[in-house]
PDB file of C-alpha atoms in Angstrom:
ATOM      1  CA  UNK A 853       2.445 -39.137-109.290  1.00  0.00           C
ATOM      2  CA  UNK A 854       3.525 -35.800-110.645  1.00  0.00           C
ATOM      3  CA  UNK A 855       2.228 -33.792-107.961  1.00  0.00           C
ATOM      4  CA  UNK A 856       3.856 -35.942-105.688  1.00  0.00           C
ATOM      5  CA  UNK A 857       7.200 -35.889-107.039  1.00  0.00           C
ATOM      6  CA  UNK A 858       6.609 -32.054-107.097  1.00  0.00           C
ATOM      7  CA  UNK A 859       5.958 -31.934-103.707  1.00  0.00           C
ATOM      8  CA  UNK A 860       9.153 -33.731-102.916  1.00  0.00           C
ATOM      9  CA  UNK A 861      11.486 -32.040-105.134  1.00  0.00           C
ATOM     10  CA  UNK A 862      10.078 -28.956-102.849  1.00  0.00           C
ATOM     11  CA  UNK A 863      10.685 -30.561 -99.719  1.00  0.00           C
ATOM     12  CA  UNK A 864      13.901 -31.380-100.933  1.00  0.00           C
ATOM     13  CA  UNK A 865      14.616 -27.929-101.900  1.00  0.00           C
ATOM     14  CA  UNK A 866      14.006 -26.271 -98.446  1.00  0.00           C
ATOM     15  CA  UNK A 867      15.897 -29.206 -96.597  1.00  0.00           C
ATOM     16  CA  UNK A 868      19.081 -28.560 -98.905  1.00  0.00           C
ATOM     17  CA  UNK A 869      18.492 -24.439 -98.151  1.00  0.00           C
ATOM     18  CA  UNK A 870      18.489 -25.180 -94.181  1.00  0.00           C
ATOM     19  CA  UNK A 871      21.381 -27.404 -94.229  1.00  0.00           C
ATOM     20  CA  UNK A 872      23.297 -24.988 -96.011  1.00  0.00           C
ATOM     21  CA  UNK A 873      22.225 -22.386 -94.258  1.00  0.00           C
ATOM     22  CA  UNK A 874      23.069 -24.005 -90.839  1.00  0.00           C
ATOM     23  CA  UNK A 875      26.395 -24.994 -92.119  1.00  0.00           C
ATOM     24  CA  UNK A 876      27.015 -21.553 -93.334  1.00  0.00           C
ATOM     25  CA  UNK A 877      25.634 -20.328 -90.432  1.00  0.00           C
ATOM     26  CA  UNK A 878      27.755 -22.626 -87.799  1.00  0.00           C
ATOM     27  CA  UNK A 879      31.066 -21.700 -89.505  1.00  0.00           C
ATOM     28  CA  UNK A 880      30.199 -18.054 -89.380  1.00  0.00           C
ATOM     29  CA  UNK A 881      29.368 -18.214 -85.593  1.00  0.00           C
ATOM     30  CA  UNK A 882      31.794 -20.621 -84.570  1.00  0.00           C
ATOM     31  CA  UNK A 883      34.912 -19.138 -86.401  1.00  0.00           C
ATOM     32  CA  UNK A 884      34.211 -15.949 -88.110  1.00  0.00           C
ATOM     33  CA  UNK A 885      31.902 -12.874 -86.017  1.00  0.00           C
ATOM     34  CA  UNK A 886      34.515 -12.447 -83.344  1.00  0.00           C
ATOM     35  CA  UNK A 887      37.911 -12.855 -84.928  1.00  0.00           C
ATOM     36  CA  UNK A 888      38.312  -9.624 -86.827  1.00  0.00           C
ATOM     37  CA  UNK A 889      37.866 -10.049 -90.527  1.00  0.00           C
ATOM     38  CA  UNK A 890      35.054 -10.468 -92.808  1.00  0.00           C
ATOM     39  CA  UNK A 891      33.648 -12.796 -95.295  1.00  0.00           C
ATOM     40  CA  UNK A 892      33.231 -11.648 -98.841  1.00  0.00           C
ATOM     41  CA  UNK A 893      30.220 -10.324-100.665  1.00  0.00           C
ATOM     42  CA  UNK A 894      27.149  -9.449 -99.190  1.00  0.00           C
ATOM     43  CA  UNK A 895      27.647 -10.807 -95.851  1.00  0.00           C
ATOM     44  CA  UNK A 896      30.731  -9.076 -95.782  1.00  0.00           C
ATOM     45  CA  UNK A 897      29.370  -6.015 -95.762  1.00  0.00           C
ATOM     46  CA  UNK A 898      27.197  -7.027 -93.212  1.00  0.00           C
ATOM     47  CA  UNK A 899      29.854  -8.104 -91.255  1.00  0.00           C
ATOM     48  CA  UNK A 900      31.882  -5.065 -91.562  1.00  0.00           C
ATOM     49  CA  UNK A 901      28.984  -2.968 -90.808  1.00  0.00           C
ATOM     50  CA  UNK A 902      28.253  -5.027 -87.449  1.00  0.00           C
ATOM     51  CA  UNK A 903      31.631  -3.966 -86.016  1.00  0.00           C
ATOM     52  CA  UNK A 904      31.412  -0.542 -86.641  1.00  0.00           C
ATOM     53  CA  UNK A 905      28.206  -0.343 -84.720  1.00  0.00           C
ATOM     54  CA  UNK A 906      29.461  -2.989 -82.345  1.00  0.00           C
ATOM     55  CA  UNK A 907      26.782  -4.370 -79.952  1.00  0.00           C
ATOM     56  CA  UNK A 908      24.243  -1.830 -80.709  1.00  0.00           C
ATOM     57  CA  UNK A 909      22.467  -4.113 -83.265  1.00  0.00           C
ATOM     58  CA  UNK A 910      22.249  -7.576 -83.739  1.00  0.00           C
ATOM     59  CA  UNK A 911      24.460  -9.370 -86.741  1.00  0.00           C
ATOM     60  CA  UNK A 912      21.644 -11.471 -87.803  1.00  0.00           C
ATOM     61  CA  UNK A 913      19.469  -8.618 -87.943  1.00  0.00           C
ATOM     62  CA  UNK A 914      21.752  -6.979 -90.719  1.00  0.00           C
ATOM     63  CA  UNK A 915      22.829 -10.137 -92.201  1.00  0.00           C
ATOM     64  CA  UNK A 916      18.713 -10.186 -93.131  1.00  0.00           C
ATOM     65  CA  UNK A 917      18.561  -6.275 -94.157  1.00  0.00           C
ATOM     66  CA  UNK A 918      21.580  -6.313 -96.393  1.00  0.00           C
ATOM     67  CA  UNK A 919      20.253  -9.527 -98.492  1.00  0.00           C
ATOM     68  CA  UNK A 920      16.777  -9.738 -97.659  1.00  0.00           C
ATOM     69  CA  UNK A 921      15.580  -6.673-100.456  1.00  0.00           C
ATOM     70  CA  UNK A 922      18.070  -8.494-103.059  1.00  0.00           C
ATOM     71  CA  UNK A 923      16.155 -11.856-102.688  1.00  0.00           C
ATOM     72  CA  UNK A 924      12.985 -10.135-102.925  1.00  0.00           C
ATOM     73  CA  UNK A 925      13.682  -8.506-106.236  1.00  0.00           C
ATOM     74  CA  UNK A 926      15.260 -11.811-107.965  1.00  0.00           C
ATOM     75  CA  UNK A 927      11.985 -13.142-106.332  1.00  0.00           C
ATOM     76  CA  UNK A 928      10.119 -10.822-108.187  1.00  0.00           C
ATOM     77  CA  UNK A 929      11.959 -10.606-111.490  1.00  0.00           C
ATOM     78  CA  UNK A 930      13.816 -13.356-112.406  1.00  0.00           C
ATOM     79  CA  UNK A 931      12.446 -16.997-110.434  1.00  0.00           C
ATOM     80  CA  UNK A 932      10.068 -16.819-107.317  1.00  0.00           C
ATOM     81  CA  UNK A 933      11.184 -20.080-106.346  1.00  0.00           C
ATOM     82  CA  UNK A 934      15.069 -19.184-106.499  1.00  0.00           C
ATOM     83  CA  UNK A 935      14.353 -16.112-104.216  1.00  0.00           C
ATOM     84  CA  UNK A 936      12.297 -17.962-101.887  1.00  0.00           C
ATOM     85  CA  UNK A 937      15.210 -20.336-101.014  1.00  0.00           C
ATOM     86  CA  UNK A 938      17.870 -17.903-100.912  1.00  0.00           C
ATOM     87  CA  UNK A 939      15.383 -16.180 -98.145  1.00  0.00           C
ATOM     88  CA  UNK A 940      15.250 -19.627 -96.520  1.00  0.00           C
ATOM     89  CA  UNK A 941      18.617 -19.930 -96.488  1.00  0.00           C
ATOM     90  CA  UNK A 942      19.674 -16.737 -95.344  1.00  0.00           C
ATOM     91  CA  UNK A 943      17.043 -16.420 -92.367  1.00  0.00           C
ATOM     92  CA  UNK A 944      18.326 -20.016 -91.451  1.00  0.00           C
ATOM     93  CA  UNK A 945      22.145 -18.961 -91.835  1.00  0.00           C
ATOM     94  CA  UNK A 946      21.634 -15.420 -90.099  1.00  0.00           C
ATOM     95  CA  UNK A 947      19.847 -16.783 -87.069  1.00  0.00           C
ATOM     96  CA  UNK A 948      21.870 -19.654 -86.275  1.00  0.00           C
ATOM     97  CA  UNK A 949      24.371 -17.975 -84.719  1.00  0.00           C
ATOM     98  CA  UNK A 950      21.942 -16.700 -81.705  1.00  0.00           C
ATOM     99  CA  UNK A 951      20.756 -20.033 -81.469  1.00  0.00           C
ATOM    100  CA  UNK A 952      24.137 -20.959 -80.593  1.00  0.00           C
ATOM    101  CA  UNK A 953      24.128 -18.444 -77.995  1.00  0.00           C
ATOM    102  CA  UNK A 954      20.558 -19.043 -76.887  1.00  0.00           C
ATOM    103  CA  UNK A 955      22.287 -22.497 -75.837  1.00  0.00           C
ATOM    104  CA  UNK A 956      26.207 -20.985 -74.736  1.00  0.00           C
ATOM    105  CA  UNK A 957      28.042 -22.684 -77.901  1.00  0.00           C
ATOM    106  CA  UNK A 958      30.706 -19.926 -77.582  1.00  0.00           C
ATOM    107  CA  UNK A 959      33.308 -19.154 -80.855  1.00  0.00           C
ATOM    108  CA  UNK A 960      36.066 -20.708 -81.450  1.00  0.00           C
ATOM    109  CA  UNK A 961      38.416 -17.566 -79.968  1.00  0.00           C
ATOM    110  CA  UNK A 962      36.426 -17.036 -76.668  1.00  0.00           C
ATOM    111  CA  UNK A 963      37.041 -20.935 -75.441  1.00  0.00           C
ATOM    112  CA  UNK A 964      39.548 -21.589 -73.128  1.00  0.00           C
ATOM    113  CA  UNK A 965      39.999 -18.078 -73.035  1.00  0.00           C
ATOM    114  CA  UNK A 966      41.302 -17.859 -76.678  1.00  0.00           C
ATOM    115  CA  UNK A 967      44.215 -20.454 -76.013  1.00  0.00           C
ATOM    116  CA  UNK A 968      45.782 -21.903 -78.886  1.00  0.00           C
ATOM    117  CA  UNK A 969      43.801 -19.419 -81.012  1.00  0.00           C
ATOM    118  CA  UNK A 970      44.985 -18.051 -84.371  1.00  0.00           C
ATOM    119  CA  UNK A 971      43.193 -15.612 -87.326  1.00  0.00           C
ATOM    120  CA  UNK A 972      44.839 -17.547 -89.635  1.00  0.00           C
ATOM    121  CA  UNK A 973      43.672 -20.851 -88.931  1.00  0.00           C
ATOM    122  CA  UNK A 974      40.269 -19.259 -88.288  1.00  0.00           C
ATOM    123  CA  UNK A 975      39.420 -17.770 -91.862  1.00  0.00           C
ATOM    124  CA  UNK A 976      40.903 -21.001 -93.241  1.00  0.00           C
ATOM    125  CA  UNK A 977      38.424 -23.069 -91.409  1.00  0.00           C
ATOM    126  CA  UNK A 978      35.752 -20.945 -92.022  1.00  0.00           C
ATOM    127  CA  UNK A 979      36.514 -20.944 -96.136  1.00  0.00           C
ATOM    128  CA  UNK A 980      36.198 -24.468 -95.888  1.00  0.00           C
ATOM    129  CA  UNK A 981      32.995 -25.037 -93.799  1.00  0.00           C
ATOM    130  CA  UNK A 982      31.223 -21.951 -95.659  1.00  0.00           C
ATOM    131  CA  UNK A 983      32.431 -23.658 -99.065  1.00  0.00           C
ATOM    132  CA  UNK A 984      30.606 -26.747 -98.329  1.00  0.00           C
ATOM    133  CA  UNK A 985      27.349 -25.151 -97.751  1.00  0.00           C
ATOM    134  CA  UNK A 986      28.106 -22.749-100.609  1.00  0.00           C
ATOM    135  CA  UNK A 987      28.588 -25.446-102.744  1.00  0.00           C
ATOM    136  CA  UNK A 988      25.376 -27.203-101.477  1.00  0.00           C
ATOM    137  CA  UNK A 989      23.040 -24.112-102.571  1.00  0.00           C
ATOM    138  CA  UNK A 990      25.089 -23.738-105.764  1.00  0.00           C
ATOM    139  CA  UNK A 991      24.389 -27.547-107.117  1.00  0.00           C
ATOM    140  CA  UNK A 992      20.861 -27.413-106.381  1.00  0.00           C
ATOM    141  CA  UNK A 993      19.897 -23.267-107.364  1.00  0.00           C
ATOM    142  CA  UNK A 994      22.733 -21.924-108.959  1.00  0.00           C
ATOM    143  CA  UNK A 995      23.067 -18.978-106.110  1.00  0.00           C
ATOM    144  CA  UNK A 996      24.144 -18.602-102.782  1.00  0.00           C
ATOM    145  CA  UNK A 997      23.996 -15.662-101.390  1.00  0.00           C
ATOM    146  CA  UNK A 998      23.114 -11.666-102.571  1.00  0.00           C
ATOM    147  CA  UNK A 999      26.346 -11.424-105.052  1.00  0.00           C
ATOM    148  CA  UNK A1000      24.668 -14.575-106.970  1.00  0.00           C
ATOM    149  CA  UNK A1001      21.141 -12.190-106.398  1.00  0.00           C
ATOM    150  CA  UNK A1002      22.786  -9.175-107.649  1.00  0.00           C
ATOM    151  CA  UNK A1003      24.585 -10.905-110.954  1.00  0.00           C
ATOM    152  CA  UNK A1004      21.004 -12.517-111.303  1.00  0.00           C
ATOM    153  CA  UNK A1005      19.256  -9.060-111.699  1.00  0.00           C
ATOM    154  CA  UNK A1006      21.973  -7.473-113.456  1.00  0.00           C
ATOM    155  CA  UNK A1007      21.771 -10.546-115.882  1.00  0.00           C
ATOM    156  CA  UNK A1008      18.301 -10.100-116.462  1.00  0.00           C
ATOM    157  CA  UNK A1009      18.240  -6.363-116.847  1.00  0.00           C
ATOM    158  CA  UNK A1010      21.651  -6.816-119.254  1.00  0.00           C
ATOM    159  CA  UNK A1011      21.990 -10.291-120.422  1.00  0.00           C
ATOM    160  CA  UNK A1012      25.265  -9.118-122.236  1.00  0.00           C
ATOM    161  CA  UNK A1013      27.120  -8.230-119.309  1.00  0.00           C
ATOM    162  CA  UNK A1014      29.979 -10.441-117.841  1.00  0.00           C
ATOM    163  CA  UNK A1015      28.708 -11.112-114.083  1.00  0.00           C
ATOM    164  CA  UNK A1016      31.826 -12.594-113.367  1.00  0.00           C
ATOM    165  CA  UNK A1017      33.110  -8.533-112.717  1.00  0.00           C
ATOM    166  CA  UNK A1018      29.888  -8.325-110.202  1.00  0.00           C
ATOM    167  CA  UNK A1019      31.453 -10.658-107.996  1.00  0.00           C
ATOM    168  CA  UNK A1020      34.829  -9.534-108.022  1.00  0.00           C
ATOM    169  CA  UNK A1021      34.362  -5.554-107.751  1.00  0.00           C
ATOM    170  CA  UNK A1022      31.719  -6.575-104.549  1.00  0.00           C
ATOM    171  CA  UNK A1023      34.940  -8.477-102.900  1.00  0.00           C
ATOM    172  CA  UNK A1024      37.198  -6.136-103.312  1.00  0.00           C
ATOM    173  CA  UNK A1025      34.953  -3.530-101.732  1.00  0.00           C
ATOM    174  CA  UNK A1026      34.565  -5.560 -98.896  1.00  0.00           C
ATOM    175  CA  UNK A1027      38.565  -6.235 -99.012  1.00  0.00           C
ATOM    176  CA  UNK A1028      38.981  -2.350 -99.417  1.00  0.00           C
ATOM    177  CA  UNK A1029      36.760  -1.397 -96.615  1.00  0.00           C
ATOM    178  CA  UNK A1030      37.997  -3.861 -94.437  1.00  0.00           C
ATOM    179  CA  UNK A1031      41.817  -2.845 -94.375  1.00  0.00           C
ATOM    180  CA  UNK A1032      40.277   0.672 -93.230  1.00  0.00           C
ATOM    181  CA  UNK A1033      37.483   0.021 -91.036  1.00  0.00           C
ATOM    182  CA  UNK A1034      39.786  -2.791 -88.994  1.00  0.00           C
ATOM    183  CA  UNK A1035      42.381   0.032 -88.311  1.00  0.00           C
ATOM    184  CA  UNK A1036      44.347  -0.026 -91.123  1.00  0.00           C
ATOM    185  CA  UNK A1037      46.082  -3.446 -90.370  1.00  0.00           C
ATOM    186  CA  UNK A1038      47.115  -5.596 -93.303  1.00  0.00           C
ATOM    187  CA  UNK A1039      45.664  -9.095 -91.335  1.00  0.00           C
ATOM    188  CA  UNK A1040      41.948  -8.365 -91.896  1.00  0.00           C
ATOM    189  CA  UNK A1041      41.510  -8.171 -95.892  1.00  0.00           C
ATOM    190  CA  UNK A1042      44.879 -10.602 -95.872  1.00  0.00           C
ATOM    191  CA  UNK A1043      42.104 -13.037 -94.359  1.00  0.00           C
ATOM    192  CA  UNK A1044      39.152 -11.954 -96.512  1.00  0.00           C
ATOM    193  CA  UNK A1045      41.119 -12.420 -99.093  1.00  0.00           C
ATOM    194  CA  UNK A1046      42.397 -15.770 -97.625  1.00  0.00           C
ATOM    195  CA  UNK A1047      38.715 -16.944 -96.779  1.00  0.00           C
ATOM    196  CA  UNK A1048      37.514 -15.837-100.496  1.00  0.00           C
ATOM    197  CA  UNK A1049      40.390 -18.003-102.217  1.00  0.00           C
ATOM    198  CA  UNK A1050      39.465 -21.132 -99.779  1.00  0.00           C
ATOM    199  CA  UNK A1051      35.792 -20.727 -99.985  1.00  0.00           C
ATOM    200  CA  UNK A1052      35.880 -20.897-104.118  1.00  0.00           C
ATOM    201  CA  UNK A1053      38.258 -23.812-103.903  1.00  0.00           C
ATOM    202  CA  UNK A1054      36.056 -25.892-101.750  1.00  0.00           C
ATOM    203  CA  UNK A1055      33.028 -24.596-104.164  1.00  0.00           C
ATOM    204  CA  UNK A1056      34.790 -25.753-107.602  1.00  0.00           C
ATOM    205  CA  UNK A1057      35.705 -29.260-105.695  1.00  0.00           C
ATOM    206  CA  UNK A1058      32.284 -29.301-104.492  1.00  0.00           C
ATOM    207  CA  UNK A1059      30.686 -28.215-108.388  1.00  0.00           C
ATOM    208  CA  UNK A1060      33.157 -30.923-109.666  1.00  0.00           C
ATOM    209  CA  UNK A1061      31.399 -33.525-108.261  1.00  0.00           C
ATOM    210  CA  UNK A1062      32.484 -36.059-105.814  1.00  0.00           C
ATOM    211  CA  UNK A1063      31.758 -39.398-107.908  1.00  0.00           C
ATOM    212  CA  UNK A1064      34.985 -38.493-110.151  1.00  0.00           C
ATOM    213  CA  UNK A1065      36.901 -40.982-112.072  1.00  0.00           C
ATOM    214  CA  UNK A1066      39.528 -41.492-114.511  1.00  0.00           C
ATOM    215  CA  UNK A1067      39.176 -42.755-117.652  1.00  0.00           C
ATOM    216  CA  UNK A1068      41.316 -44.660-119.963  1.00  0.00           C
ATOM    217  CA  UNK A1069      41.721 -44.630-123.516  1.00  0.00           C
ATOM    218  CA  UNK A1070      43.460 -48.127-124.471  1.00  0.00           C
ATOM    219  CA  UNK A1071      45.033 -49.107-128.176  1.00  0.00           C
ATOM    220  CA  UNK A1072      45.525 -52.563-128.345  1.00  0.00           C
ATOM    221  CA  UNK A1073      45.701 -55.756-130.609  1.00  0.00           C
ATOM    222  CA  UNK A1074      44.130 -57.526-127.530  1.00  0.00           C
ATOM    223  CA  UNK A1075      40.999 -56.415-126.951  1.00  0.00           C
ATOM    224  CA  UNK A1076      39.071 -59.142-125.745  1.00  0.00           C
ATOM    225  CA  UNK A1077      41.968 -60.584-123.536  1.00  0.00           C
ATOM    226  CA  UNK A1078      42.427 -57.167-121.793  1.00  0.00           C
ATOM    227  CA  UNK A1079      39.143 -56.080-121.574  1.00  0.00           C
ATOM    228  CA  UNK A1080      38.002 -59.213-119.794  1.00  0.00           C
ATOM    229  CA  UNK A1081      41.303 -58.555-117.522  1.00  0.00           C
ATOM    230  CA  UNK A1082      39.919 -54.963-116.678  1.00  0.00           C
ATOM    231  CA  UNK A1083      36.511 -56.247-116.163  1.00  0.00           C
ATOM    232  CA  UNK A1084      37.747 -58.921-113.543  1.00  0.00           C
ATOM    233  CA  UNK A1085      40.520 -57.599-111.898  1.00  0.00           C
ATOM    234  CA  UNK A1086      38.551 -53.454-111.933  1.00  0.00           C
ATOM    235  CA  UNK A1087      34.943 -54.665-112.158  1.00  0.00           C
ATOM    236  CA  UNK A1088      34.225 -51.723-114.198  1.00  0.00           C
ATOM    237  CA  UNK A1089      32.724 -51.886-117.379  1.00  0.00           C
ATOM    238  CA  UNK A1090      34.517 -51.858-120.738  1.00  0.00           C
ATOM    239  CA  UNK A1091      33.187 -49.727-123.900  1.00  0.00           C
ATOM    240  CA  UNK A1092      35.304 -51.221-127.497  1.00  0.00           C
ATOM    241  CA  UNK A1093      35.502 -48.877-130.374  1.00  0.00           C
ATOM    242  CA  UNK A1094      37.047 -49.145-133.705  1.00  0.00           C
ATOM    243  CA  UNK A1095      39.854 -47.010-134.819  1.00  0.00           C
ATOM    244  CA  UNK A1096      42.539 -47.207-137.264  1.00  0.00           C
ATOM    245  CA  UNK A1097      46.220 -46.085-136.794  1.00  0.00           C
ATOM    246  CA  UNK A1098      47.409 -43.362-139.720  1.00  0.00           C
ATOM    247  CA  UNK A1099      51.230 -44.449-138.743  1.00  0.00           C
ATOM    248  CA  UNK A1100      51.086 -48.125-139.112  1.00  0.00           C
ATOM    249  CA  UNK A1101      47.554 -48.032-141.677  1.00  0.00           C
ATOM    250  CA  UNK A1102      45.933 -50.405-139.889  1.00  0.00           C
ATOM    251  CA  UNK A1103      42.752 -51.028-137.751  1.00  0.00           C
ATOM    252  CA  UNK A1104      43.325 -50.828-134.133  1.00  0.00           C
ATOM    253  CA  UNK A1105      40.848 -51.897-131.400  1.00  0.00           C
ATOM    254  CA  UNK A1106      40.406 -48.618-128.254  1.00  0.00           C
ATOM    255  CA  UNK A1107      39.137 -49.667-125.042  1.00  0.00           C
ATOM    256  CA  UNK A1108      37.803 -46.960-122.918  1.00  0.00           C
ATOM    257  CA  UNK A1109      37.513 -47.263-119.069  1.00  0.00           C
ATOM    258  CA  UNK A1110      36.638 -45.288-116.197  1.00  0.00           C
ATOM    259  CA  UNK A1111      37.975 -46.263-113.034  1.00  0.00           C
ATOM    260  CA  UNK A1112      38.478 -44.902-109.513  1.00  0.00           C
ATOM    261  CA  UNK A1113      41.487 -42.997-108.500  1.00  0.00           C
ATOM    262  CA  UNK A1114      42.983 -45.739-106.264  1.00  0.00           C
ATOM    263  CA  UNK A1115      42.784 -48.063-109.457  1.00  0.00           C
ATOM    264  CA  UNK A1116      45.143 -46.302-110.980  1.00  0.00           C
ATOM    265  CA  UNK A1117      48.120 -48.244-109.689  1.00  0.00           C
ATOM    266  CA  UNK A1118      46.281 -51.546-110.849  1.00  0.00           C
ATOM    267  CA  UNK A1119      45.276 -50.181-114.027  1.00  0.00           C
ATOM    268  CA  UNK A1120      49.281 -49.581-114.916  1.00  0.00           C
ATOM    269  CA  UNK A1121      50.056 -53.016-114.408  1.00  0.00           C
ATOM    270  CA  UNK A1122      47.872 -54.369-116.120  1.00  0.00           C
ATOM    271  CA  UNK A1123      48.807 -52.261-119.127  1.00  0.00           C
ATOM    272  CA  UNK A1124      52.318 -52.891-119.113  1.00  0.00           C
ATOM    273  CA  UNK A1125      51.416 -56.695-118.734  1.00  0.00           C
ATOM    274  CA  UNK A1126      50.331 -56.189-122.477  1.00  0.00           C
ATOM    275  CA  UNK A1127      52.743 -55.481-124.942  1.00  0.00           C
ATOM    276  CA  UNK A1128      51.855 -52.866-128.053  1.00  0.00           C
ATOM    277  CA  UNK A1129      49.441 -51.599-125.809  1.00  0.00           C
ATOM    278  CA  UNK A1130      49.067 -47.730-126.020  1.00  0.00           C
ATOM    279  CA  UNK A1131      46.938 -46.016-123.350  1.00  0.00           C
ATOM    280  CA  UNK A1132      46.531 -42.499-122.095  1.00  0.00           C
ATOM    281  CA  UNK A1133      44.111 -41.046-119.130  1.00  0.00           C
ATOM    282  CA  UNK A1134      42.086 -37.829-117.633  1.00  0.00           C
ATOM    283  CA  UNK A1135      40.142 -37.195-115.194  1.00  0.00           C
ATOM    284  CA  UNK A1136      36.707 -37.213-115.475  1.00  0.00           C
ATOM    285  CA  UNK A1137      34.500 -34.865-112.914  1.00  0.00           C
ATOM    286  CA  UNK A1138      31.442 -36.423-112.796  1.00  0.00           C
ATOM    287  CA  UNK A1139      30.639 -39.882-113.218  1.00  0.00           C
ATOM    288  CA  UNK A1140      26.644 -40.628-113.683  1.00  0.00           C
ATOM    289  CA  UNK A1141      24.982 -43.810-114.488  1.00  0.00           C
ATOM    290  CA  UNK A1142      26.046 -47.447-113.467  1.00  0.00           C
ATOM    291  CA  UNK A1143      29.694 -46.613-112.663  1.00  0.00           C
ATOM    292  CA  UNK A1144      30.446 -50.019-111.759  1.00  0.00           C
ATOM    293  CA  UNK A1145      29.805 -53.624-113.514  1.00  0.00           C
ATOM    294  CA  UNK A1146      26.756 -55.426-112.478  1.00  0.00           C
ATOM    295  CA  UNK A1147      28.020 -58.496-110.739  1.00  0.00           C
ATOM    296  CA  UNK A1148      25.959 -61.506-111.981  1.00  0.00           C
TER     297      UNK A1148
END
C-alpha cells in the first residue's frame, strides 16, 4: 500500500510538471517569442539572448542551457526530486513551442497577418496563462523555474539571507537589459514589467486557493433558532462557542460560519431578520475538510 501510494504521488508529480510546463510553454509560443519583450527571470534572459542571436540558435535550446545547470545543482544539493521536476518541466515547457511549429500553430502576431494585434494585450495574456502554470508547479514543489533554483541554492549555502532580493535584482536585470537590447524603446521592459506584475497576481490567486470562503462570526441571544436558519437556508455547517460580553457582563452565544461568496447576500438577511444580533466577516483562503453539511 505504501509503495503504491508512492508510486502515485510520483506519477502525479511528473503529470503536474508536464501540464505546467505545456501551459507555460503554449503561452510562451503562442503570445510571447515573437512580440518583442521578455518574460522575467531566467527565461528572460533566455529570451533576450535568443533575439540578439536571432535565428542562429534555437530558443528551446537556450531556454534548456540557461536553467538546465541550475536544476542540476538544486538536484544535487538541496532535493533530487525537486530538481528532477523542474528539469521535467522545463524540457516540456522549452520544447513545446517547436512542437507547435512541427504542426504550423503559428503566434498569436503572425495570424492573419498580425491583424488586430497589440504588445499590450500580448504580455497581459501571457502573465495570465504563464501564472496558471506557475502557480501549478508552485502548489505542488515550491519552485518554478531557475530564480526559485537560484534562491534554493543561495538558501542552502546562506539560510540567513532574504531570497525575496534574488528574485527581484534577477527581474530587474532582465528589465534593464531589455530597454537596451530592444533598441532603447520604453515598450519592451514596460511589458516585462507588465507580464511580471500579472504573472505574480495570477500566482498569489492561484497560492490562495480556489475553495475560498467567508466566514462569519455571529453574537446572538438566538443561537439555536439562527443556527438551524443558517443550516437550512446555507446548508453549511454551524460551529457554537461560548463567549461573554465585557460591555453588557453577560454570556453571549458566537456562531461561526463559512459560506461561499454568493451567500453573502443571503447571509445579510438573515442576520438582520434577528434582532441583537452582532456579526462580522473575512475571507478565508482556503477551505479544507467537509465544507458543506452532509445532507441526511
Amino acid at each position: 500500500m505504501q509503495k503504491s501510494s508512492r508510486i502515485r504521488q510520483w506519477l502525479l508529480d511528473i503529470l503536474t510538471a508536464v501540464i505546467a510546463g505545456a501551459i507555460v510553454g503554449t503561452a510562451y509560443h503562442l503570445f510571447q517569442n515573437s512580440n518583442g519583450f521578455a518574460p522575467g527571470g531566467v527565461g528572460g534572459l533566455a529570451t533576450i539572448t535568443y533575439h540578439f542571436f536571432g535565428d542562429k540558435v534555437s530558443w528551446s535550446v537556450l531556454m534548456i542551457a540557461f536553467n538546465l545547470p541550475i536544476f542540476l545543482l538544486v538536484s544535487r544539493y538541496v532535493n533530487k526530486k525537486l530538481g528532477l521536476m523542474l528539469t521535467v518541466y522545463m524540457f516540456v515547457q522549452s520544447f513545446f513551442p517547436d512542437l507547435y511549429d512541427l504542426f504550423g500553430v503559428k503566434p498569436y502576431s503572425l495570424v492573419n497577418n498580425g491583424a488586430d494585434f497589440n504588445i499590450v494585450f500580448a504580455c497581459v495574456i501571457t502573465g495570465v496563462i504563464s501564472g496558471f502554470g506557475f502557480s501549478m508547479m508552485l502548489r505542488r514543489f515550491g519552485a518554478s523555474g531557475g530564480t526559485y533554483g537560484i534562491s534554493a541554492l543561495i538558501k542552502k549555502a546562506r539560510p540567513e539571507t532574504n531570497i525575496a532580493y534574488v528574485s527581484f535584482i534577477l527581474d530587474s536585470c532582465v528589465v534593464l537589459i531589455a530597454f537596451f537590447l530592444y533598441g532603447m524603446k520604453i515598450t519592451p521592459p514596460a511589458c516585462t514589467l507588465m507580464n511580471l506584475f500579472i504573472a505574480n497576481i495570477i500566482v498569489d490567486n492561484g497560492l490562495s486557493g480556489v475553495k475560498d470562503g467567508y466566514k462569519f462570526e455571529i453574537v446572538t441571544d438566538q443561537p439555536d433558532v439562527l443556527s438551524e436558519e443558517l443550516m437550512t437556508r446555507l446548508r453549511h455547517g454551524v460551529t457554537e462557542i461560548r463567549v461573554h460580553g465585557m460591555y453588557s457582563d453577560t454570556d453571549k452565544h458566537m456562531l461561526v460560519c463559512i459560506i461561499n461568496k454568493r451567500q453573502i447576500g443571503e447571509m445579510m438577511k438573515i442576520i438582520k431578520s434577528h434582532p441583537g444580533t452582532f456579526a462580522s466577516f473575512q475571507k478565508v483562503n482556503e477551505v479544507f475538510g467537509n465544507f458543506k453539511r452532509n445532507v441526511k
